[in-house]
CSV table of C-alpha atoms in Angstrom, one decimal:
chain,number,residue,atom,x,y,z
A,1,MET,CA,0.0,0.0,0.0
A,2,SER,CA,1.4,3.4,-1.0
A,3,THR,CA,2.0,6.1,1.6
A,4,PRO,CA,-0.5,8.9,1.3
A,5,THR,CA,0.9,12.2,0.0
A,6,PRO,CA,1.3,14.8,2.9
A,7,PRO,CA,-1.4,17.4,2.5
A,8,ARG,CA,1.0,20.4,2.0
A,9,GLN,CA,2.9,18.5,-0.7
A,10,LEU,CA,-0.3,17.5,-2.4
A,11,LEU,CA,-1.7,21.0,-2.4
A,12,GLN,CA,1.5,22.5,-3.8
A,13,ALA,CA,1.7,19.8,-6.5
A,14,MET,CA,-1.9,20.7,-7.5
A,15,PHE,CA,-1.1,24.4,-7.6
A,16,HIS,CA,1.9,23.8,-9.8
A,17,ALA,CA,-0.2,21.6,-12.1
A,18,ALA,CA,-2.7,24.4,-12.5
A,19,ILE,CA,0.1,26.8,-13.5
A,20,GLU,CA,1.7,24.3,-15.9
A,21,ALA,CA,-1.6,23.7,-17.7
A,22,ALA,CA,-1.7,27.4,-18.7
A,23,GLN,CA,1.9,27.7,-19.9
A,24,PRO,CA,2.1,29.4,-23.3
A,25,ALA,CA,4.5,26.8,-24.7
A,26,HIS,CA,1.7,24.2,-24.4
A,27,CYS,CA,-1.4,26.2,-25.3
A,28,VAL,CA,-0.2,28.7,-28.0
A,29,PRO,CA,1.0,26.4,-30.8
A,30,PRO,CA,-2.3,24.6,-31.5
A,31,HIS,CA,-4.1,27.9,-32.0
A,32,LEU,CA,-1.7,29.7,-34.4
A,33,PRO,CA,-3.5,31.0,-37.6
A,34,ALA,CA,-2.7,30.0,-41.1
A,35,PRO,CA,0.1,31.9,-42.7
A,36,PRO,CA,-1.2,35.1,-44.5
A,37,ARG,CA,-0.5,36.2,-48.0
A,38,GLY,CA,1.0,39.3,-46.6
A,39,ARG,CA,2.7,40.1,-43.3
A,40,LEU,CA,2.3,38.6,-39.8
A,41,VAL,CA,2.5,41.3,-37.2
A,42,VAL,CA,2.5,40.1,-33.6
A,43,ILE,CA,1.3,42.4,-30.8
A,44,GLY,CA,0.1,41.8,-27.3
A,45,ALA,CA,0.0,42.7,-23.6
A,46,GLY,CA,-0.2,40.8,-20.3
A,47,LYS,CA,1.8,38.9,-17.8
A,48,ALA,CA,2.0,35.9,-20.2
A,49,SER,CA,2.5,37.9,-23.4
A,50,ALA,CA,6.3,37.5,-23.5
A,51,ALA,CA,6.1,33.8,-23.0
A,52,MET,CA,3.3,33.7,-25.6
A,53,ALA,CA,5.5,35.6,-28.0
A,54,ARG,CA,8.4,33.1,-27.5
A,55,ALA,CA,5.9,30.2,-28.2
A,56,VAL,CA,4.9,31.9,-31.5
A,57,GLU,CA,8.5,32.4,-32.6
A,58,ASP,CA,9.4,28.8,-31.8
A,59,ASN,CA,6.4,27.5,-33.9
A,60,TRP,CA,5.9,29.9,-36.7
A,61,PRO,CA,7.3,28.7,-40.1
A,62,GLY,CA,7.7,32.1,-41.8
A,63,PRO,CA,8.7,35.7,-41.2
A,64,LEU,CA,7.1,37.8,-38.5
A,65,SER,CA,7.7,41.0,-36.5
A,66,GLY,CA,6.0,42.7,-33.6
A,67,LEU,CA,6.0,44.0,-30.1
A,68,VAL,CA,4.4,42.9,-26.8
A,69,VAL,CA,4.4,44.5,-23.4
A,70,THR,CA,4.6,42.5,-20.2
A,71,ARG,CA,5.1,43.1,-16.4
A,72,TYR,CA,8.5,44.0,-15.1
A,73,GLY,CA,10.4,40.8,-14.4
A,74,TYR,CA,8.3,38.7,-16.9
A,75,LYS,CA,10.5,39.3,-19.9
A,76,VAL,CA,11.4,36.2,-22.1
A,77,PRO,CA,14.1,36.5,-24.7
A,78,CYS,CA,12.7,36.7,-28.3
A,79,ASP,CA,14.6,37.2,-31.6
A,80,ARG,CA,12.0,38.8,-33.8
A,81,ILE,CA,9.4,40.2,-31.5
A,82,THR,CA,10.3,43.1,-29.3
A,83,ILE,CA,9.6,42.6,-25.6
A,84,VAL,CA,8.8,45.7,-23.5
A,85,GLU,CA,8.4,45.7,-19.7
A,86,ALA,CA,6.0,48.1,-17.9
A,87,ALA,CA,4.3,48.5,-14.5
A,88,HIS,CA,1.4,46.5,-13.1
A,89,PRO,CA,-1.2,46.9,-11.5
A,90,VAL,CA,-0.7,50.7,-11.7
A,91,PRO,CA,0.3,51.8,-15.2
A,92,ASP,CA,3.4,53.8,-15.9
A,93,ALA,CA,5.0,55.8,-18.8
A,94,ALA,CA,6.7,52.6,-20.2
A,95,GLY,CA,3.2,51.0,-20.7
A,96,MET,CA,1.9,54.2,-22.4
A,97,ASP,CA,4.9,54.3,-24.8
A,98,ALA,CA,4.4,50.6,-25.6
A,99,ALA,CA,0.8,51.2,-26.4
A,100,GLN,CA,1.7,54.0,-28.8
A,101,ARG,CA,4.3,51.9,-30.5
A,102,ILE,CA,1.8,49.0,-30.9
A,103,LEU,CA,-0.7,51.3,-32.6
A,104,ALA,CA,2.0,52.6,-34.9
A,105,LEU,CA,2.9,49.0,-35.9
A,106,VAL,CA,-0.6,48.1,-37.0
A,107,GLY,CA,-1.3,51.4,-38.9
A,108,GLY,CA,-1.4,51.1,-42.6
A,109,LEU,CA,-1.8,47.3,-42.9
A,110,SER,CA,-3.6,45.7,-45.8
A,111,ALA,CA,-6.3,43.0,-46.1
A,112,ASP,CA,-3.6,40.5,-46.9
A,113,ASP,CA,-1.9,41.0,-43.6
A,114,THR,CA,-2.7,39.3,-40.3
A,115,VAL,CA,-2.3,40.7,-36.8
A,116,LEU,CA,-1.8,38.1,-34.1
A,117,CYS,CA,-2.7,39.6,-30.8
A,118,LEU,CA,-1.5,37.9,-27.6
A,119,ILE,CA,-3.6,38.9,-24.6
A,120,SER,CA,-3.4,37.7,-21.0
A,121,GLY,CA,-4.3,39.0,-17.5
A,122,GLY,CA,-2.6,42.2,-16.5
A,123,GLY,CA,-2.8,43.6,-20.0
A,124,SER,CA,-5.2,46.4,-19.0
A,125,ALA,CA,-2.6,48.1,-16.8
A,126,LEU,CA,0.2,47.3,-19.1
A,127,LEU,CA,-1.5,48.7,-22.3
A,128,ALA,CA,-2.0,52.2,-20.9
A,129,LEU,CA,-2.9,54.9,-23.4
A,130,PRO,CA,-5.3,57.6,-22.1
A,131,LEU,CA,-7.8,59.2,-24.3
A,132,ALA,CA,-7.1,62.8,-25.3
A,133,GLY,CA,-7.9,65.1,-22.4
A,134,VAL,CA,-6.9,62.4,-19.8
A,135,THR,CA,-3.4,62.2,-18.3
A,136,LEU,CA,-1.4,59.2,-17.3
A,137,GLU,CA,-1.5,60.6,-13.7
A,138,ASP,CA,-5.3,60.7,-13.9
A,139,LYS,CA,-5.4,57.0,-14.8
A,140,GLN,CA,-2.9,56.1,-12.2
A,141,ALA,CA,-4.9,57.7,-9.5
A,142,LEU,CA,-8.1,56.2,-10.7
A,143,ASN,CA,-6.5,52.7,-10.9
A,144,ARG,CA,-5.4,53.0,-7.3
A,145,ALA,CA,-8.9,54.1,-6.2
A,146,LEU,CA,-10.5,51.2,-8.1
A,147,LEU,CA,-8.2,48.6,-6.7
A,148,LYS,CA,-9.0,49.7,-3.1
A,149,SER,CA,-12.7,50.2,-3.7
A,150,GLY,CA,-13.9,46.5,-3.8
A,151,ALA,CA,-15.1,46.9,-7.4
A,152,SER,CA,-15.1,43.7,-9.4
A,153,ILE,CA,-12.7,43.1,-12.3
A,154,GLY,CA,-15.6,43.6,-14.7
A,155,GLU,CA,-16.5,46.9,-13.1
A,156,MET,CA,-12.9,48.1,-13.1
A,157,ASN,CA,-12.4,47.2,-16.7
A,158,CYS,CA,-15.7,48.9,-17.8
A,159,VAL,CA,-14.3,52.2,-16.4
A,160,ARG,CA,-10.9,51.6,-18.0
A,161,ARG,CA,-12.3,50.9,-21.4
A,162,HIS,CA,-14.0,54.3,-21.6
A,163,LEU,CA,-10.9,56.2,-20.8
A,164,SER,CA,-8.5,54.4,-23.1
A,165,ALA,CA,-7.4,55.1,-26.7
A,166,ILE,CA,-6.6,51.4,-27.3
A,167,LYS,CA,-9.0,49.2,-25.2
A,168,GLY,CA,-12.6,48.4,-25.8
A,169,GLY,CA,-12.1,47.3,-29.4
A,170,ARG,CA,-10.0,50.3,-30.4
A,171,LEU,CA,-6.9,48.3,-31.1
A,172,ALA,CA,-8.8,46.0,-33.5
A,173,ALA,CA,-10.3,49.0,-35.2
A,174,ALA,CA,-6.8,50.4,-35.7
A,175,CYS,CA,-5.7,47.1,-37.4
A,176,HIS,CA,-8.5,47.3,-40.0
A,177,PRO,CA,-8.6,46.1,-42.8
A,178,ALA,CA,-6.0,43.4,-41.7
A,179,LYS,CA,-7.3,40.2,-40.2
A,180,VAL,CA,-7.0,40.1,-36.4
A,181,VAL,CA,-6.6,36.8,-34.5
A,182,THR,CA,-6.5,37.2,-30.7
A,183,LEU,CA,-5.2,34.4,-28.5
A,184,LEU,CA,-6.6,34.8,-25.0
A,185,ILE,CA,-5.3,33.4,-21.7
A,186,SER,CA,-8.2,34.2,-19.4
A,187,ASP,CA,-7.9,35.5,-15.9
A,188,VAL,CA,-11.4,36.7,-15.4
A,189,PRO,CA,-14.6,35.1,-14.0
A,190,GLY,CA,-16.7,33.8,-16.9
A,191,ASP,CA,-13.9,34.1,-19.4
A,192,ARG,CA,-15.5,37.2,-21.0
A,193,PRO,CA,-13.2,38.4,-23.8
A,194,GLY,CA,-14.1,42.0,-23.1
A,195,ASP,CA,-12.8,41.8,-19.6
A,196,ILE,CA,-9.5,40.2,-20.4
A,197,ALA,CA,-7.1,43.1,-20.5
A,198,SER,CA,-10.2,45.3,-21.0
A,199,GLY,CA,-10.8,43.8,-24.5
A,200,PRO,CA,-8.6,45.8,-26.8
A,201,THR,CA,-9.7,43.7,-29.8
A,202,VAL,CA,-13.3,43.0,-28.8
A,203,GLY,CA,-16.4,45.0,-29.3
A,204,ASP,CA,-17.8,46.5,-26.1
A,205,ALA,CA,-21.5,46.9,-25.5
A,206,SER,CA,-21.1,48.9,-22.2
A,207,THR,CA,-21.3,52.7,-22.3
A,208,CYS,CA,-19.9,55.8,-20.7
A,209,ASP,CA,-23.0,56.0,-18.6
A,210,ASP,CA,-22.2,52.5,-17.2
A,211,ALA,CA,-18.7,53.7,-16.3
A,212,LEU,CA,-20.1,56.7,-14.5
A,213,ALA,CA,-22.6,54.6,-12.6
A,214,ILE,CA,-19.7,52.3,-11.3
A,215,VAL,CA,-17.7,55.3,-10.2
A,216,ARG,CA,-20.7,56.7,-8.3
A,217,ARG,CA,-21.4,53.2,-6.8
A,218,TYR,CA,-18.1,53.1,-5.1
A,219,GLY,CA,-17.9,56.8,-4.2
A,220,ILE,CA,-14.7,57.4,-6.3
A,221,ALA,CA,-13.9,61.1,-6.8
A,222,LEU,CA,-13.1,61.9,-10.4
A,223,PRO,CA,-10.9,64.7,-11.8
A,224,GLU,CA,-12.9,67.1,-13.9
A,225,ARG,CA,-11.0,66.0,-17.0
A,226,ILE,CA,-12.2,62.4,-16.6
A,227,ARG,CA,-15.7,63.3,-15.7
A,228,ALA,CA,-15.9,65.5,-18.9
A,229,VAL,CA,-14.8,62.6,-21.1
A,230,LEU,CA,-17.4,60.3,-19.7
A,231,GLU,CA,-20.3,62.8,-19.5
A,232,SER,CA,-19.7,64.0,-23.0
A,233,GLY,CA,-19.6,60.5,-24.4
A,234,ARG,CA,-16.1,61.1,-25.9
A,235,GLY,CA,-15.0,57.9,-24.2
A,236,GLU,CA,-17.4,55.7,-26.0
A,237,SER,CA,-15.8,52.3,-27.0
A,238,VAL,CA,-16.1,50.4,-30.3
A,239,LYS,CA,-19.4,48.5,-30.3
A,240,PRO,CA,-20.1,45.0,-31.4
A,241,GLY,CA,-21.1,44.9,-35.1
A,242,ASP,CA,-18.8,47.7,-36.0
A,243,ALA,CA,-17.6,47.1,-39.6
A,244,ARG,CA,-13.9,47.5,-38.5
A,245,LEU,CA,-14.3,44.4,-36.4
A,246,ALA,CA,-15.7,42.2,-39.2
A,247,ASN,CA,-12.4,40.4,-39.8
A,248,THR,CA,-11.5,39.6,-36.2
A,249,GLU,CA,-11.4,36.3,-34.4
A,250,THR,CA,-10.8,35.4,-30.7
A,251,ARG,CA,-9.6,32.1,-29.3
A,252,LEU,CA,-9.6,31.2,-25.6
A,253,ILE,CA,-6.5,29.0,-25.3
A,254,ALA,CA,-6.2,28.7,-21.5
A,255,THR,CA,-8.8,29.3,-18.8
A,256,PRO,CA,-9.2,28.9,-15.0
A,257,GLN,CA,-11.4,25.8,-15.6
A,258,MET,CA,-8.6,24.1,-17.5
A,259,ALA,CA,-6.2,24.8,-14.7
A,260,LEU,CA,-8.6,23.5,-12.1
A,261,GLU,CA,-9.1,20.3,-14.1
A,262,ALA,CA,-5.3,19.8,-14.2
A,263,ALA,CA,-5.1,20.2,-10.5
A,264,ALA,CA,-8.0,17.7,-10.0
A,265,GLN,CA,-6.0,15.1,-12.0
A,266,VAL,CA,-3.1,15.4,-9.5
A,267,ALA,CA,-5.6,14.8,-6.6
A,268,ARG,CA,-7.1,11.7,-8.3
A,269,ALA,CA,-3.6,10.3,-8.8
A,270,ALA,CA,-2.9,10.7,-5.1
A,271,GLY,CA,-6.2,8.8,-4.3
A,272,VAL,CA,-8.0,12.0,-3.2
A,273,THR,CA,-11.4,12.8,-4.7
A,274,PRO,CA,-11.5,16.4,-6.1
A,275,HIS,CA,-14.6,18.5,-6.3
A,276,ILE,CA,-14.6,21.7,-8.5
A,277,LEU,CA,-17.0,24.2,-6.8
A,278,GLY,CA,-16.6,26.9,-9.5
A,279,ASP,CA,-14.1,28.6,-11.7
A,280,SER,CA,-15.6,32.1,-11.5
A,281,ILE,CA,-16.3,32.8,-7.8
A,282,GLU,CA,-16.3,36.5,-7.0
A,283,GLY,CA,-17.0,38.6,-3.9
A,284,GLU,CA,-15.1,40.0,-1.0
A,285,ALA,CA,-12.2,37.6,-0.3
A,286,ARG,CA,-12.9,37.4,3.4
A,287,ASP,CA,-16.6,36.6,2.8
A,288,VAL,CA,-15.7,33.9,0.3
A,289,GLY,CA,-13.3,32.5,2.9
A,290,LYS,CA,-16.1,32.3,5.5
A,291,VAL,CA,-18.5,30.5,3.0
A,292,MET,CA,-15.8,28.0,2.0
A,293,ALA,CA,-15.1,27.3,5.6
A,294,GLY,CA,-18.7,26.5,6.2
A,295,ILE,CA,-18.7,24.0,3.4
A,296,ALA,CA,-15.4,22.5,4.6
A,297,LEU,CA,-16.7,22.1,8.1
A,298,GLN,CA,-19.8,20.3,6.8
A,299,VAL,CA,-17.6,17.9,4.9
A,300,ALA,CA,-15.3,17.3,7.8
A,301,GLN,CA,-17.9,17.0,10.5
A,302,ARG,CA,-20.9,15.6,8.7
A,303,GLY,CA,-19.6,14.0,5.5
A,304,GLN,CA,-21.9,16.2,3.5
A,305,PRO,CA,-22.1,17.0,0.6
A,306,PHE,CA,-18.9,15.0,0.1
A,307,ALA,CA,-17.1,12.3,2.1
A,308,PRO,CA,-13.5,12.9,3.2
A,309,PRO,CA,-10.8,12.6,2.2
A,310,CYS,CA,-11.4,15.0,-0.6
A,311,VAL,CA,-10.3,18.4,-1.9
A,312,LEU,CA,-12.5,21.4,-2.7
A,313,LEU,CA,-11.2,23.4,-5.7
A,314,SER,CA,-12.3,26.8,-6.8
A,315,GLY,CA,-11.1,29.7,-9.0
A,316,GLY,CA,-12.2,33.2,-10.0
A,317,GLU,CA,-11.3,36.6,-8.7
A,318,THR,CA,-12.3,37.9,-5.4
A,319,THR,CA,-11.8,41.5,-4.3
A,320,VAL,CA,-10.5,43.2,-1.2
A,321,THR,CA,-12.0,46.5,0.2
A,322,VAL,CA,-8.8,47.9,1.8
A,323,ARG,CA,-9.4,49.3,5.3
A,324,GLY,CA,-6.1,48.6,7.0
A,325,ASP,CA,-2.5,49.3,6.1
A,326,GLY,CA,-1.1,45.8,6.1
A,327,ARG,CA,0.6,43.8,3.4
A,328,GLY,CA,-2.2,42.0,1.8
A,329,GLY,CA,-3.6,40.3,-1.3
A,330,ARG,CA,-6.9,38.7,-2.1
A,331,ASN,CA,-5.7,35.1,-1.8
A,332,VAL,CA,-4.0,35.5,1.5
A,333,GLU,CA,-7.1,37.5,2.7
A,334,PHE,CA,-9.3,34.6,1.7
A,335,LEU,CA,-7.0,32.1,3.4
A,336,LEU,CA,-6.8,34.1,6.6
A,337,ALA,CA,-10.6,34.4,6.8
A,338,LEU,CA,-10.9,30.7,6.1
A,339,GLY,CA,-8.5,29.9,8.9
A,340,VAL,CA,-10.2,32.0,11.4
A,341,ALA,CA,-13.6,30.4,10.5
A,342,LEU,CA,-12.2,26.9,10.5
A,343,ASP,CA,-10.7,27.5,14.0
A,344,GLY,CA,-8.1,24.7,13.8
A,345,GLN,CA,-10.4,22.1,12.4
A,346,ALA,CA,-8.5,18.8,12.4
A,347,ALA,CA,-7.2,17.3,9.1
A,348,THR,CA,-8.2,20.4,7.1
A,349,HIS,CA,-5.5,22.1,5.1
A,350,ALA,CA,-5.7,24.8,2.4
A,351,LEU,CA,-3.6,26.6,-0.2
A,352,ALA,CA,-4.6,29.8,-2.0
A,353,GLY,CA,-2.5,31.6,-4.6
A,354,ASP,CA,-2.5,33.7,-7.8
A,355,THR,CA,-1.4,31.7,-10.8
A,356,ASP,CA,0.7,34.6,-12.0
A,357,GLY,CA,2.9,34.4,-8.9
A,358,VAL,CA,1.8,37.8,-7.5
A,359,ASP,CA,-0.9,38.2,-4.9
A,360,GLY,CA,-1.7,41.9,-4.5
A,361,LEU,CA,1.5,44.0,-4.7
A,362,GLU,CA,3.8,41.4,-3.3
A,363,GLU,CA,6.1,39.1,-5.2
A,364,ILE,CA,4.4,36.2,-3.3
A,365,ALA,CA,1.9,33.9,-4.9
A,366,GLY,CA,-0.2,33.1,-1.8
A,367,ALA,CA,0.1,30.9,1.3
A,368,TYR,CA,-0.6,27.6,3.0
A,369,LEU,CA,-3.0,27.0,5.9
A,370,ALA,CA,-2.7,24.0,8.3
A,371,PRO,CA,-4.8,22.9,11.3
A,372,ASP,CA,-2.2,24.3,13.6
A,373,THR,CA,-1.8,27.7,11.9
A,374,LEU,CA,-3.8,29.7,14.5
A,375,GLN,CA,-1.9,28.0,17.4
A,376,ARG,CA,1.5,28.8,15.9
A,377,ALA,CA,0.4,32.4,15.2
A,378,TRP,CA,-0.8,32.9,18.8
A,379,ALA,CA,2.5,31.4,20.1
A,380,GLN,CA,4.3,34.2,18.1
A,381,GLY,CA,2.1,36.9,19.5
A,382,LEU,CA,0.1,37.3,16.3
A,383,ARG,CA,-3.6,37.8,16.5
A,384,PRO,CA,-5.3,36.4,13.4
A,385,LYS,CA,-8.4,38.5,13.5
A,386,ASP,CA,-6.4,41.6,14.0
A,387,SER,CA,-4.2,40.7,11.0
A,388,LEU,CA,-7.4,40.2,8.9
A,389,ASP,CA,-8.9,43.5,10.0
A,390,ASN,CA,-5.6,45.2,9.0
A,391,ASN,CA,-5.6,43.4,5.5
A,392,ASP,CA,-2.2,41.9,6.5
A,393,GLY,CA,-2.4,38.4,5.1
A,394,HIS,CA,1.1,38.5,3.7
A,395,GLY,CA,2.6,39.7,7.0
A,396,PHE,CA,0.7,37.0,8.9
A,397,PHE,CA,1.7,34.0,6.7
A,398,GLN,CA,5.2,35.1,6.1
A,399,ALA,CA,5.9,35.3,9.8
A,400,LEU,CA,4.8,31.7,10.0
A,401,GLY,CA,7.0,30.6,7.1
A,402,ASP,CA,3.9,29.6,5.1
A,403,SER,CA,4.1,32.0,2.2
A,404,ILE,CA,4.1,30.4,-1.3
A,405,VAL,CA,6.7,32.0,-3.6
A,406,THR,CA,6.9,30.8,-7.2
A,407,GLY,CA,8.6,33.7,-8.9
A,408,PRO,CA,7.2,34.9,-12.2
A,409,THR,CA,5.1,32.0,-13.6
A,410,LEU,CA,4.8,33.7,-17.1
A,411,THR,CA,1.1,32.9,-17.2
A,412,ASN,CA,-2.1,34.0,-15.5
A,413,VAL,CA,-5.4,32.1,-15.1
A,414,ASN,CA,-6.4,33.9,-11.9
A,415,ASP,CA,-6.9,32.6,-8.4
A,416,PHE,CA,-6.4,29.0,-7.3
A,417,ARG,CA,-8.0,27.8,-4.1
A,418,ALA,CA,-7.8,24.3,-2.7
A,419,ILE,CA,-9.1,22.9,0.6
A,420,PHE,CA,-8.0,19.4,1.6
A,421,ILE,CA,-10.2,17.7,4.1
A,422,GLY,CA,-8.6,14.5,5.4
A,423,ASP,CA,-10.2,11.4,6.9
A,424,PRO,CA,-9.7,11.7,10.7
A,425,ALA,CA,-9.2,7.9,10.7
A,426,GLY,CA,-6.8,8.0,7.8
A,427,GLY,CA,-3.6,8.2,9.9
A,428,PRO,CA,-1.0,10.9,10.5
A,429,ALA,CA,-0.2,11.6,6.8
A,430,ARG,CA,-3.8,12.8,6.3
A,431,ALA,CA,-4.1,14.6,9.7
């Protein structure tokens, strides 16, 4: 009889499998378009865009050229595609310059040419080009306010699309009459193309009025320049059905669901039954943590709706309304709230992390939770509830040596959450 895999080792193996499933080297080649009669121009933005560009170069049989922009530290060497690095999640001048260069590259193309657009999570901040009348500083301040507000990724991107000269279908319109093929690595709940990097090559049905309503909903103060753009309608995006979008195609090549299924395979191989609860779970991270704790406790104590040993998997993108001044991210906030609610439940372990390797503003992917986490924290003088109130998930788990650090993963299919519930009678390896 084989020895059961220790829970921490199992959870980490599942996390790495989820990341590996979304690696561009695997998922880009099957989706490359047919060679055009004219030129192939490669453009893109996102945390995975440089690795995607490398995969294109390694598998494209003919000539090509282009430029993609990725996050600082995520650069991958390419020979024919220029790789630019810029800031995320708050845009900077390097991202704005890259966006201008991309628009220049696709200007003047013919119907014989093809633009291959490589888009992944993070592209919205990296592809920063404000509309006329809006400054980069305006967008930076608005981005910070949106990130702290608790707005969903869909709401944030609605606002961003209506203040951009390149998002909301504008990039595809600039490529016209060339054919545009967009390869998408999804990091958004529901895999909505318009929300992945704010949809630079996708028609957008939302309006400036929708963006204004979101800003009012979260009480965000707008500079007069931004308010004027939205109220006048000058920020209106390119709508579905626009003739300039007629020769465009989008292909989802990696998604959160695919990553969760890869993780589930690892669990099965270890003799643990996986249950995928959802790939698009949203809401306040701490609230999601409480709900997941309730499900996990029912499994552990009642054997309902699943019998242990099992693992509960979920993905999506939660939000954090920042009220404290700690070092936090949505995954560690979820995990800390989960731990407080589980209150040391025996044989129950969890891991939560961002598949891009960065949770919040920290170069830390996430963290690991064990049945003795709260005890070890109290022994160090840490107060878990106080850390949660201060949005200090990273400070809490780092002090315990339970941070998960992957470095740049070169992909991004959003949050990964796994809760292992062991069989109390299954021996120490499952305790």
